[in-house]
mmCIF file of C-alpha atoms in Angstrom:
data_model
loop_
_atom_site.group_PDB
_atom_site.id
_atom_site.type_symbol
_atom_site.label_atom_id
_atom_site.label_comp_id
_atom_site.label_asym_id
_atom_site.label_seq_id
_atom_site.Cartn_x
_atom_site.Cartn_y
_atom_site.Cartn_z
ATOM 1 C CA MET A 21 -0.030 -0.114 0.117
ATOM 2 C CA ALA A 22 2.652 2.218 1.012
ATOM 3 C CA GLN A 23 4.699 1.530 -1.936
ATOM 4 C CA THR A 24 1.778 2.319 -4.619
ATOM 5 C CA LYS A 25 1.294 5.638 -2.783
ATOM 6 C CA SER A 26 5.048 6.534 -3.129
ATOM 7 C CA THR A 27 5.442 5.199 -6.598
ATOM 8 C CA GLY A 28 2.436 7.249 -7.580
ATOM 9 C CA GLY A 29 3.489 10.275 -6.126
ATOM 10 C CA THR A 30 6.665 10.154 -8.110
ATOM 11 C CA LYS A 31 5.041 9.900 -11.394
ATOM 12 C CA LYS A 32 2.990 13.005 -10.634
ATOM 13 C CA ARG A 33 6.190 15.045 -9.602
ATOM 14 C CA PRO A 34 8.167 15.043 -12.969
ATOM 15 C CA GLY A 35 5.136 16.700 -14.681
ATOM 16 C CA LYS A 36 5.213 19.618 -11.930
ATOM 17 C CA LYS A 37 9.114 19.782 -12.261
ATOM 18 C CA ALA A 38 8.870 21.136 -16.001
ATOM 19 C CA LYS A 39 6.902 24.135 -14.836
ATOM 20 C CA PRO A 40 8.038 26.057 -11.867
ATOM 21 C CA PRO A 41 11.925 26.839 -11.291
ATOM 22 C CA ALA A 42 13.837 26.495 -14.535
ATOM 23 C CA PRO A 43 11.533 28.847 -16.497
ATOM 24 C CA GLN A 44 11.159 31.401 -13.612
ATOM 25 C CA LYS A 45 15.221 31.962 -13.660
ATOM 26 C CA THR A 46 15.477 32.261 -17.156
ATOM 27 C CA THR A 47 12.540 34.898 -17.537
ATOM 28 C CA LYS A 48 14.064 36.798 -14.553
ATOM 29 C CA THR A 49 17.473 37.261 -16.221
ATOM 30 C CA ALA A 50 16.337 37.681 -19.420
ATOM 31 C CA PRO A 51 14.674 41.020 -19.037
ATOM 32 C CA LYS A 52 17.718 42.372 -17.030
ATOM 33 C CA LYS A 53 19.683 41.795 -20.093
ATOM 34 C CA SER A 54 17.037 43.347 -22.349
ATOM 35 C CA THR A 55 16.927 46.603 -20.387
ATOM 36 C CA LYS A 56 20.853 46.939 -20.440
ATOM 37 C CA THR A 57 21.185 46.249 -24.211
ATOM 38 C CA LYS A 58 18.172 48.832 -24.482
ATOM 39 C CA LYS A 59 20.159 51.540 -22.830
ATOM 40 C CA LYS A 60 23.228 51.452 -24.893
ATOM 41 C CA PRO A 61 21.285 51.935 -28.227
ATOM 42 C CA ARG A 62 19.688 55.202 -26.657
ATOM 43 C CA THR A 63 23.055 56.665 -25.765
ATOM 44 C CA ALA A 64 24.484 55.862 -29.370
ATOM 45 C CA SER A 65 21.355 57.415 -30.802
ATOM 46 C CA LYS A 66 21.871 60.665 -28.575
ATOM 47 C CA ALA A 67 25.671 61.116 -29.376
ATOM 48 C CA GLY A 68 24.756 60.645 -32.995
ATOM 49 C CA THR A 69 22.244 63.501 -32.832
ATOM 50 C CA LYS A 70 24.870 65.942 -31.016
ATOM 51 C CA LYS A 71 28.035 65.128 -33.278
ATOM 52 C CA PRO A 72 26.372 66.881 -36.604
ATOM 53 C CA ALA A 73 25.997 69.946 -34.402
ATOM 54 C CA LYS A 74 29.382 70.316 -33.279
ATOM 55 C CA LYS A 75 30.745 69.691 -36.756
ATOM 56 C CA LYS A 76 28.561 72.744 -38.209
ATOM 57 C CA ASN A 77 29.961 75.509 -36.194
ATOM 58 C CA PRO A 78 33.775 74.936 -36.793
ATOM 59 C CA ASP A 79 32.911 74.828 -40.394
ATOM 60 C CA PHE A 80 31.250 78.201 -40.314
ATOM 61 C CA PHE A 81 34.060 79.912 -38.518
ATOM 62 C CA HIS A 82 36.758 78.451 -40.378
ATOM 63 C CA GLU A 83 34.931 79.788 -43.683
ATOM 64 C CA LEU A 84 34.730 83.108 -41.876
ATOM 65 C CA LYS A 85 38.250 83.148 -40.981
ATOM 66 C CA LYS A 86 39.131 82.608 -44.733
ATOM 67 C CA THR A 87 37.193 85.179 -46.118
ATOM 68 C CA VAL A 88 38.497 87.740 -43.301
ATOM 69 C CA LEU A 89 42.108 86.692 -44.178
ATOM 70 C CA GLY A 90 41.557 87.138 -47.924
ATOM 71 C CA ILE A 91 40.050 90.616 -47.464
ATOM 72 C CA ALA A 92 43.112 91.593 -45.161
ATOM 73 C CA ILE A 93 45.690 90.132 -47.859
ATOM 74 C CA LEU A 94 43.773 92.060 -50.516
ATOM 75 C CA VAL A 95 44.212 95.409 -48.935
ATOM 76 C CA SER A 96 47.634 94.798 -48.166
ATOM 77 C CA VAL A 97 48.380 94.464 -51.457
ATOM 78 C CA CYS A 98 46.534 97.158 -52.567
ATOM 79 C CA LEU A 99 48.229 99.471 -49.901
ATOM 80 C CA THR A 100 51.577 97.990 -51.203
ATOM 81 C CA ALA A 101 50.975 98.614 -54.707
ATOM 82 C CA ALA A 102 49.648 102.391 -54.134
ATOM 83 C CA MET A 103 53.013 102.789 -52.198
ATOM 84 C CA LEU A 104 54.996 101.648 -54.950
ATOM 85 C CA ILE A 105 53.254 103.808 -57.470
ATOM 86 C CA ASP A 106 53.623 106.820 -55.097
ATOM 87 C CA ILE A 107 57.503 106.263 -55.177
ATOM 88 C CA PHE A 108 57.738 106.136 -58.587
ATOM 89 C CA ILE A 109 55.869 109.123 -59.191
ATOM 90 C CA GLN A 110 57.786 111.235 -56.497
ATOM 91 C CA ALA A 111 61.108 109.779 -57.918
ATOM 92 C CA ASP A 112 61.015 112.578 -61.011
ATOM 93 C CA ARG A 113 60.585 115.324 -58.601
ATOM 94 C CA PRO A 114 63.499 115.411 -55.930
ATOM 95 C CA VAL A 115 65.995 117.137 -58.488
ATOM 96 C CA ALA A 116 64.550 120.735 -58.231
ATOM 97 C CA PRO A 117 63.882 120.867 -54.329
ATOM 98 C CA LYS A 118 67.354 119.505 -53.517
ATOM 99 C CA THR A 119 69.016 121.977 -55.798
ATOM 100 C CA GLN A 120 66.961 124.701 -54.234
ATOM 101 C CA ALA A 121 67.844 123.537 -50.681
ATOM 102 C CA VAL A 122 71.550 123.172 -51.544
ATOM 103 C CA ALA A 123 71.536 126.764 -53.168
ATOM 104 C CA GLN A 124 70.053 128.725 -50.141
ATOM 105 C CA PRO A 125 72.784 127.939 -47.677
ATOM 106 C CA GLN A 126 75.520 128.749 -50.344
ATOM 107 C CA ASP A 127 73.994 131.974 -51.209
ATOM 108 C CA PRO A 128 76.494 134.993 -50.142
ATOM 109 C CA VAL A 129 75.328 137.161 -47.426
ATOM 110 C CA PRO A 130 72.409 139.422 -48.092
ATOM 111 C CA PRO A 131 73.290 142.132 -50.569
ATOM 112 C CA PRO A 132 74.600 145.436 -48.664
ATOM 113 C CA PRO A 133 71.480 147.694 -49.483
ATOM 114 C CA ARG A 134 69.143 145.442 -47.354
ATOM 115 C CA GLN A 135 71.735 145.106 -44.648
ATOM 116 C CA LYS A 136 71.670 149.105 -44.632
ATOM 117 C CA HIS A 137 68.058 149.713 -44.445
ATOM 118 C CA GLN A 138 66.732 147.224 -42.396
ATOM 119 C CA PRO A 139 65.463 148.431 -38.795
ATOM 120 C CA PRO A 140 64.222 144.982 -37.787
ATOM 121 C CA GLU A 141 67.743 143.503 -37.469
ATOM 122 C CA THR A 142 69.199 145.945 -34.894
ATOM 123 C CA LYS A 143 66.026 145.559 -32.754
ATOM 124 C CA ARG A 144 66.897 141.945 -32.392
ATOM 125 C CA LEU A 145 70.415 142.824 -31.011
ATOM 126 C CA PRO A 146 71.729 142.817 -27.647
ATOM 127 C CA THR A 147 70.095 145.635 -25.570
ATOM 128 C CA ALA A 148 73.139 147.573 -24.428
ATOM 129 C CA GLU A 149 73.661 150.881 -26.289
ATOM 130 C CA PRO A 150 77.170 151.490 -28.001
ATOM 131 C CA LYS A 151 79.308 154.126 -27.396
ATOM 132 C CA ILE A 152 80.113 156.052 -30.860
ATOM 133 C CA ILE A 153 82.173 159.134 -30.814
ATOM 134 C CA SER A 154 81.143 162.401 -32.226
ATOM 135 C CA LYS A 155 83.567 161.820 -35.371
ATOM 136 C CA ALA A 156 81.947 158.943 -36.353
ATOM 137 C CA LYS A 157 78.324 160.375 -36.198
ATOM 138 C CA SER A 158 79.540 163.267 -38.667
ATOM 139 C CA LEU A 159 80.985 160.587 -41.150
ATOM 140 C CA LYS A 160 79.597 160.355 -44.798
ATOM 141 C CA GLY A 161 76.611 158.036 -44.477
ATOM 142 C CA LYS A 162 77.056 154.403 -45.704
ATOM 143 C CA ASN A 163 78.068 152.710 -42.638
ATOM 144 C CA ASN A 164 76.269 155.371 -39.811
ATOM 145 C CA SER A 165 73.864 152.623 -39.671
ATOM 146 C CA ALA A 166 76.135 150.598 -37.347
ATOM 147 C CA GLY A 167 74.431 150.162 -33.974
ATOM 148 C CA LYS A 168 74.140 148.246 -30.649
ATOM 149 C CA SER A 169 75.103 145.155 -32.041
ATOM 150 C CA SER A 170 75.261 145.920 -36.028
ATOM 151 C CA ILE A 171 75.781 144.528 -39.113
ATOM 152 C CA ALA A 172 78.739 146.284 -41.156
ATOM 153 C CA GLU A 173 79.920 145.315 -44.556
ATOM 154 C CA SER A 174 83.541 144.839 -45.751
ATOM 155 C CA SER A 175 83.534 145.657 -49.557
ATOM 156 C CA LEU A 176 85.451 143.772 -51.898
ATOM 157 C CA PRO A 177 85.527 145.226 -55.145
ATOM 158 C CA ARG A 178 87.561 142.493 -57.054
ATOM 159 C CA GLU A 179 85.382 139.697 -55.734
ATOM 160 C CA GLY A 180 82.075 141.912 -56.426
ATOM 161 C CA SER A 181 80.689 140.928 -53.116
ATOM 162 C CA ALA A 182 80.613 142.127 -49.416
ATOM 163 C CA ILE A 183 81.884 140.282 -46.048
ATOM 164 C CA VAL A 184 79.261 141.116 -43.314
ATOM 165 C CA TYR A 185 80.451 140.923 -39.895
ATOM 166 C CA GLU A 186 78.899 142.035 -36.437
ATOM 167 C CA VAL A 187 80.008 145.138 -34.159
ATOM 168 C CA TYR A 188 79.423 145.480 -30.490
ATOM 169 C CA GLU A 189 80.760 148.402 -28.625
ATOM 170 C CA ASP A 190 81.352 147.846 -25.056
ATOM 171 C CA VAL A 191 80.492 150.746 -22.821
ATOM 172 C CA THR A 192 82.423 149.400 -19.652
ATOM 173 C CA PRO A 193 85.956 148.584 -19.590
ATOM 174 C CA ALA A 194 87.155 145.148 -20.138
ATOM 175 C CA PRO A 195 86.186 143.025 -17.297
ATOM 176 C CA THR A 196 88.845 140.354 -17.294
ATOM 177 C CA LYS A 197 92.033 142.739 -17.208
ATOM 178 C CA LYS A 198 93.131 144.258 -14.366
ATOM 179 C CA VAL A 199 94.407 147.897 -13.968
ATOM 180 C CA ILE A 200 98.235 147.853 -13.876
ATOM 181 C CA PRO A 201 99.846 151.080 -12.956
ATOM 182 C CA PRO A 202 102.488 152.297 -15.131
ATOM 183 C CA LYS A 203 106.274 151.307 -14.471
ATOM 184 C CA LYS A 204 108.600 154.308 -14.148
ATOM 185 C CA ASN A 205 111.228 153.175 -16.724
ATOM 186 C CA ASN A 206 110.861 149.773 -18.236
ATOM 187 C CA PHE A 207 106.889 149.599 -18.508
ATOM 188 C CA VAL A 208 105.498 149.621 -22.142
ATOM 189 C CA PRO A 209 102.123 148.519 -22.968
ATOM 190 C CA ARG A 210 101.503 145.989 -25.379
ATOM 191 C CA ILE A 211 98.793 145.571 -28.199
ATOM 192 C CA ALA A 212 97.758 143.266 -30.838
ATOM 193 C CA ILE A 213 95.708 144.053 -33.993
ATOM 194 C CA ILE A 214 93.965 141.343 -35.646
ATOM 195 C CA ILE A 215 92.745 141.687 -39.163
ATOM 196 C CA ASP A 216 89.455 139.606 -39.699
ATOM 197 C CA ASP A 217 87.924 138.106 -42.732
ATOM 198 C CA ILE A 218 91.305 137.379 -44.748
ATOM 199 C CA GLY A 219 90.682 135.077 -47.464
ATOM 200 C CA TYR A 220 89.187 137.138 -50.115
ATOM 201 C CA ASN A 221 91.342 140.025 -50.951
ATOM 202 C CA LYS A 222 94.981 139.061 -51.588
ATOM 203 C CA GLU A 223 96.483 142.415 -52.176
ATOM 204 C CA LEU A 224 94.987 144.012 -49.080
ATOM 205 C CA ALA A 225 96.287 140.948 -46.878
ATOM 206 C CA MET A 226 99.833 141.297 -48.206
ATOM 207 C CA GLY A 227 99.608 144.917 -47.909
ATOM 208 C CA LEU A 228 98.873 144.773 -44.393
ATOM 209 C CA PHE A 229 101.550 142.194 -43.557
ATOM 210 C CA ASN A 230 103.999 144.638 -45.227
ATOM 211 C CA ILE A 231 103.117 147.224 -42.623
ATOM 212 C CA ASP A 232 104.210 145.333 -39.629
ATOM 213 C CA LYS A 233 104.835 141.456 -39.376
ATOM 214 C CA ASN A 234 103.598 141.274 -36.014
ATOM 215 C CA ILE A 235 99.857 142.023 -37.204
ATOM 216 C CA THR A 236 97.586 138.664 -36.698
ATOM 217 C CA PHE A 237 95.734 137.719 -39.624
ATOM 218 C CA SER A 238 92.386 135.637 -39.060
ATOM 219 C CA ILE A 239 91.448 133.568 -41.946
ATOM 220 C CA LEU A 240 87.888 132.699 -42.995
ATOM 221 C CA PRO A 241 87.537 128.967 -43.633
ATOM 222 C CA PHE A 242 86.874 127.936 -47.145
ATOM 223 C CA SER A 243 87.275 131.637 -48.718
ATOM 224 C CA PRO A 244 88.626 131.624 -52.206
ATOM 225 C CA ALA A 245 92.118 132.519 -51.258
ATOM 226 C CA GLY A 246 92.285 131.302 -47.441
ATOM 227 C CA THR A 247 94.342 128.456 -47.940
ATOM 228 C CA GLN A 248 96.678 130.149 -50.459
ATOM 229 C CA LEU A 249 97.017 133.378 -48.140
ATOM 230 C CA ALA A 250 97.561 130.906 -45.166
ATOM 231 C CA HIS A 251 100.596 129.445 -46.675
ATOM 232 C CA SER A 252 102.283 132.677 -48.152
ATOM 233 C CA LEU A 253 101.541 134.550 -44.756
ATOM 234 C CA SER A 254 102.962 131.781 -42.533
ATOM 235 C CA ALA A 255 105.930 131.314 -44.923
ATOM 236 C CA LYS A 256 106.768 134.913 -43.969
ATOM 237 C CA GLY A 257 106.444 134.465 -40.331
ATOM 238 C CA ALA A 258 102.935 135.882 -39.837
ATOM 239 C CA GLU A 259 100.721 134.509 -37.119
ATOM 240 C CA LEU A 260 97.527 132.878 -38.254
ATOM 241 C CA MET A 261 93.892 132.504 -36.704
ATOM 242 C CA LEU A 262 90.800 130.717 -37.618
ATOM 243 C CA HIS A 263 88.188 133.290 -38.076
ATOM 244 C CA LEU A 264 85.370 130.880 -36.988
ATOM 245 C CA PRO A 265 81.962 131.308 -38.457
ATOM 246 C CA MET A 266 79.139 131.209 -35.893
ATOM 247 C CA GLU A 267 75.641 132.014 -35.612
ATOM 248 C CA PRO A 268 74.423 135.556 -35.134
ATOM 249 C CA THR A 269 71.034 136.678 -33.591
ATOM 250 C CA GLN A 270 69.899 137.743 -37.288
ATOM 251 C CA TYR A 271 70.360 134.295 -38.681
ATOM 252 C CA PRO A 272 69.129 133.138 -41.247
ATOM 253 C CA LYS A 273 68.668 136.546 -42.551
ATOM 254 C CA VAL A 274 72.518 137.013 -42.090
ATOM 255 C CA ASN A 275 74.356 133.977 -43.180
ATOM 256 C CA PRO A 276 77.984 133.571 -41.287
ATOM 257 C CA GLY A 277 79.041 131.919 -44.475
ATOM 258 C CA PRO A 278 80.594 128.383 -45.466
ATOM 259 C CA GLY A 279 81.873 126.274 -42.235
ATOM 260 C CA ALA A 280 79.238 127.996 -39.853
ATOM 261 C CA LEU A 281 78.396 126.618 -36.487
ATOM 262 C CA LEU A 282 74.896 126.869 -35.926
ATOM 263 C CA SER A 283 72.731 126.383 -32.721
ATOM 264 C CA SER A 284 70.642 123.790 -34.474
ATOM 265 C CA MET A 285 73.719 121.429 -34.787
ATOM 266 C CA SER A 286 74.004 118.287 -32.829
ATOM 267 C CA PRO A 287 77.083 118.020 -30.750
ATOM 268 C CA ASP A 288 78.554 115.645 -33.369
ATOM 269 C CA GLU A 289 77.652 117.813 -36.208
ATOM 270 C CA LEU A 290 79.199 120.742 -34.527
ATOM 271 C CA LEU A 291 82.156 119.238 -33.650
ATOM 272 C CA THR A 292 82.849 117.731 -37.047
ATOM 273 C CA GLN A 293 82.042 121.136 -38.814
ATOM 274 C CA LEU A 294 84.624 122.787 -36.468
ATOM 275 C CA ARG A 295 87.214 120.161 -36.963
ATOM 276 C CA LYS A 296 86.888 120.764 -40.953
ATOM 277 C CA ASP A 297 87.084 124.268 -40.225
ATOM 278 C CA ILE A 298 90.314 124.022 -38.608
ATOM 279 C CA HIS A 299 91.781 121.929 -41.158
ATOM 280 C CA ALA A 300 90.769 124.423 -43.928
ATOM 281 C CA VAL A 301 93.147 127.096 -42.240
ATOM 282 C CA PRO A 302 96.564 125.358 -42.255
ATOM 283 C CA GLY A 303 99.017 126.820 -39.607
ATOM 284 C CA THR A 304 96.562 128.406 -37.279
ATOM 285 C CA VAL A 305 97.403 128.888 -33.642
ATOM 286 C CA GLY A 306 94.211 130.388 -32.347
ATOM 287 C CA ALA A 307 90.723 131.137 -33.136
ATOM 288 C CA ASN A 308 88.274 134.071 -32.907
ATOM 289 C CA ASN A 309 84.592 134.300 -33.737
ATOM 290 C CA HIS A 310 83.079 135.623 -37.085
ATOM 291 C CA MET A 311 79.525 136.932 -35.920
ATOM 292 C CA GLY A 312 78.412 134.671 -33.221
ATOM 293 C CA SER A 313 76.242 136.904 -31.151
ATOM 294 C CA ARG A 314 73.835 133.779 -30.715
ATOM 295 C CA LEU A 315 76.068 130.859 -30.426
ATOM 296 C CA THR A 316 78.639 132.731 -28.064
ATOM 297 C CA ALA A 317 75.756 133.218 -25.483
ATOM 298 C CA ASP A 318 75.223 129.572 -25.520
ATOM 299 C CA SER A 319 77.392 128.006 -22.694
ATOM 300 C CA ASP A 320 76.797 124.434 -23.910
ATOM 301 C CA LYS A 321 77.896 125.002 -27.575
ATOM 302 C CA MET A 322 80.861 127.185 -26.376
ATOM 303 C CA ASN A 323 81.935 124.209 -23.857
ATOM 304 C CA GLN A 324 81.476 121.744 -26.835
ATOM 305 C CA ILE A 325 83.846 124.274 -29.414
ATOM 306 C CA PHE A 326 86.465 124.446 -26.369
ATOM 307 C CA THR A 327 86.689 120.849 -25.924
ATOM 308 C CA VAL A 328 88.140 120.635 -29.586
ATOM 309 C CA LEU A 329 90.128 123.793 -29.120
ATOM 310 C CA LYS A 330 91.857 122.381 -26.071
ATOM 311 C CA GLN A 331 92.585 119.156 -27.902
ATOM 312 C CA LYS A 332 94.135 121.053 -30.559
ATOM 313 C CA ASN A 333 95.967 123.410 -28.312
ATOM 314 C CA LEU A 334 94.552 126.403 -29.875
ATOM 315 C CA PHE A 335 93.705 129.737 -27.781
ATOM 316 C CA PHE A 336 90.449 131.617 -28.350
ATOM 317 C CA VAL A 337 89.757 135.302 -28.843
ATOM 318 C CA ASP A 338 86.354 136.419 -28.306
ATOM 319 C CA SER A 339 85.434 139.188 -30.587
ATOM 320 C CA ARG A 340 82.530 140.323 -28.183
ATOM 321 C CA THR A 341 79.663 140.414 -30.758
ATOM 322 C CA SER A 342 77.251 139.849 -27.735
ATOM 323 C CA ALA A 343 77.436 141.140 -24.187
ATOM 324 C CA GLU A 344 76.222 137.872 -23.086
ATOM 325 C CA SER A 345 79.033 135.828 -24.288
ATOM 326 C CA LYS A 346 79.921 132.864 -22.189
ATOM 327 C CA GLY A 347 83.571 132.548 -23.801
ATOM 328 C CA GLU A 348 85.510 133.509 -20.801
ATOM 329 C CA GLN A 349 83.621 130.935 -18.255
ATOM 330 C CA SER A 350 84.108 128.055 -20.796
ATOM 331 C CA ALA A 351 87.676 128.947 -21.277
ATOM 332 C CA ARG A 352 88.124 129.000 -17.032
ATOM 333 C CA MET A 353 86.383 125.689 -16.994
ATOM 334 C CA PHE A 354 88.641 124.078 -19.764
ATOM 335 C CA GLN A 355 91.789 125.991 -18.802
ATOM 336 C CA LEU A 356 92.092 127.385 -22.330
ATOM 337 C CA LYS A 357 94.065 130.236 -23.224
ATOM 338 C CA PHE A 358 91.664 132.991 -23.734
ATOM 339 C CA SER A 359 91.440 136.949 -24.302
ATOM 340 C CA HIS A 360 88.667 139.316 -25.729
ATOM 341 C CA ARG A 361 88.453 142.310 -28.244
ATOM 342 C CA ASP A 362 89.013 145.351 -26.560
ATOM 343 C CA VAL A 363 88.305 147.981 -29.545
ATOM 344 C CA PHE A 364 86.816 147.639 -32.922
ATOM 345 C CA LEU A 365 89.220 149.784 -35.195
ATOM 346 C CA ASP A 366 87.153 150.284 -38.354
ATOM 347 C CA ASN A 367 83.391 150.191 -37.648
ATOM 348 C CA PHE A 368 83.540 153.298 -40.260
ATOM 349 C CA GLN A 369 85.658 153.638 -43.160
ATOM 350 C CA ASP A 370 87.371 156.814 -42.567
ATOM 351 C CA ILE A 371 91.198 157.229 -41.737
ATOM 352 C CA GLU A 372 90.686 159.753 -39.390
ATOM 353 C CA TYR A 373 88.173 157.748 -37.346
ATOM 354 C CA ILE A 374 90.271 154.814 -37.524
ATOM 355 C CA SER A 375 93.266 156.644 -36.306
ATOM 356 C CA GLY A 376 91.325 157.589 -33.321
ATOM 357 C CA GLN A 377 90.402 154.254 -32.602
ATOM 358 C CA ILE A 378 94.131 153.033 -32.831
ATOM 359 C CA LYS A 379 94.665 155.838 -30.105
ATOM 360 C CA LYS A 380 91.911 154.237 -27.805
ATOM 361 C CA LEU A 381 93.511 151.335 -28.365
ATOM 362 C CA ILE A 382 96.764 152.514 -26.962
ATOM 363 C CA LYS A 383 95.117 154.051 -24.114
ATOM 364 C CA GLN A 384 93.468 150.893 -23.120
ATOM 365 C CA ALA A 385 96.737 149.234 -23.087
ATOM 366 C CA LYS A 386 98.327 151.776 -20.852
ATOM 367 C CA ASP A 387 95.573 151.418 -18.245
ATOM 368 C CA HIS A 388 95.322 147.777 -18.557
ATOM 369 C CA GLY A 389 98.788 146.555 -19.526
ATOM 370 C CA SER A 390 97.487 145.347 -22.854
ATOM 371 C CA ALA A 391 94.590 145.654 -25.493
ATOM 372 C CA ILE A 392 93.478 143.852 -28.465
ATOM 373 C CA GLY A 393 92.069 145.411 -31.376
ATOM 374 C CA ILE A 394 89.926 144.184 -34.418
ATOM 375 C CA GLY A 395 90.146 145.590 -37.768
ATOM 376 C CA HIS A 396 89.055 144.493 -41.358
ATOM 377 C CA PRO A 397 91.090 144.279 -44.842
ATOM 378 C CA HIS A 398 89.716 147.690 -45.842
ATOM 379 C CA GLN A 399 91.598 150.460 -48.087
ATOM 380 C CA ALA A 400 91.138 152.955 -45.270
ATOM 381 C CA THR A 401 92.422 150.500 -42.475
ATOM 382 C CA LEU A 402 95.692 149.856 -44.218
ATOM 383 C CA ASP A 403 95.951 153.786 -44.764
ATOM 384 C CA ALA A 404 95.364 154.270 -41.331
ATOM 385 C CA LEU A 405 97.484 151.818 -39.657
ATOM 386 C CA LYS A 406 100.245 153.010 -42.207
ATOM 387 C CA ARG A 407 100.133 156.396 -40.583
ATOM 388 C CA GLU A 408 99.930 155.331 -36.907
ATOM 389 C CA LEU A 409 102.017 152.362 -36.462
ATOM 390 C CA PRO A 410 105.373 153.967 -37.022
ATOM 391 C CA LYS A 411 104.370 155.922 -33.762
ATOM 392 C CA LEU A 412 103.969 153.211 -31.502
ATOM 393 C CA LYS A 413 107.669 152.902 -30.751
ATOM 394 C CA GLU A 414 107.308 155.365 -27.825
ATOM 395 C CA LYS A 415 103.893 154.628 -26.973
ATOM 396 C CA ALA A 416 103.275 150.781 -26.935
ATOM 397 C CA ARG A 417 104.825 147.475 -28.581
ATOM 398 C CA LEU A 418 102.841 145.407 -31.286
ATOM 399 C CA VAL A 419 102.604 141.963 -30.463
ATOM 400 C CA PRO A 420 100.904 138.813 -32.046
ATOM 401 C CA ALA A 421 97.818 137.767 -30.526
ATOM 402 C CA SER A 422 99.203 134.971 -28.829
ATOM 403 C CA ARG A 423 101.452 136.830 -26.490
ATOM 404 C CA LEU A 424 98.239 138.483 -24.865
ATOM 405 C CA VAL A 425 96.151 135.415 -24.077
ATOM 406 C CA GLU A 426 96.159 133.502 -21.016
ATOM 407 C CA VAL A 427 93.941 130.977 -18.781
ATOM 408 C CA PRO A 428 91.339 133.154 -16.976
ATOM 409 C CA GLU A 429 91.538 133.072 -13.392
ATOM 410 C CA SER A 430 89.014 131.270 -11.213
#
């Protein structure tokens, strides 16, 4: 009985085993796998939708950059072409302006009539009033316009032109020279006479030398006969100086001439020009200024000039065309031998007037021990010196300018 039940139970169980466990496990795992597999295609589809959007933006900006770059290249090419065209157009023009620009500085000093009748030129000059003796006022009119720091002319009939120079008459005695009481027996005052503007008229220059070999000659650089006269006078034993052209207050209306030192020059330009000027006058032992009322009042420029003069062992005589000259203080700084003009001899071309100025020079020498006079190569100057210099033996002794220069005391 018992066995039949158990067997019968066993027959019924296999039919039941096919239903429950195995199918349930498979159905549970299957949906999990299906969910995982479904998520992956969704992410792929999403990524697929975003990628095309990212590709479109770079393509747009890339094309924009290309167009901008192309426009920039086109503009630069156009500008370059325009510049080249402009250069070729202007290449035909520079000849005329250059010749005009070069011709202006090389023009001679303005003609005498303009210098005589231009009142504005005298208004711009130093303010100190000149002391002109009554004889000069009564002279015949062509040089009576000399004023404060005035422009006088040195006529040169052979060259058909005129040299212009500045005149400044000091009212007060020379400040750098002490009064020396005359000695009873051996005291003889000394004078030096410098003739400026040498280099144009050979006959007058040699005629002045023949009066007295101790006359000092100051030669303009680059003048027509300057180098020849330098060799001739030096061979005869004359003392030579460089008559250094410097900018006046009337510049550019009044041109100092070739080789001029100008306030607009850089230090290198000024020193280069100065060395050329010195080289143009062989045998020079010193220098004095031609014009220079503006430049001598500029302490920086004078310091630059004196550096070269010190190197070359040259002295300097200040023509004193300006009351504001800084020459003495620069000479003191550089320990350069220095002096200055005491008397202008020939402001007016009259023998009597020039003779009076020579006597004034002798009086200055008696009062101060020595004095320097400056004249110019005029016939009247030559005639006056012929008359007065032979009388000097008892009153004063004529010496070269180098004998009357010394380092200014501090």
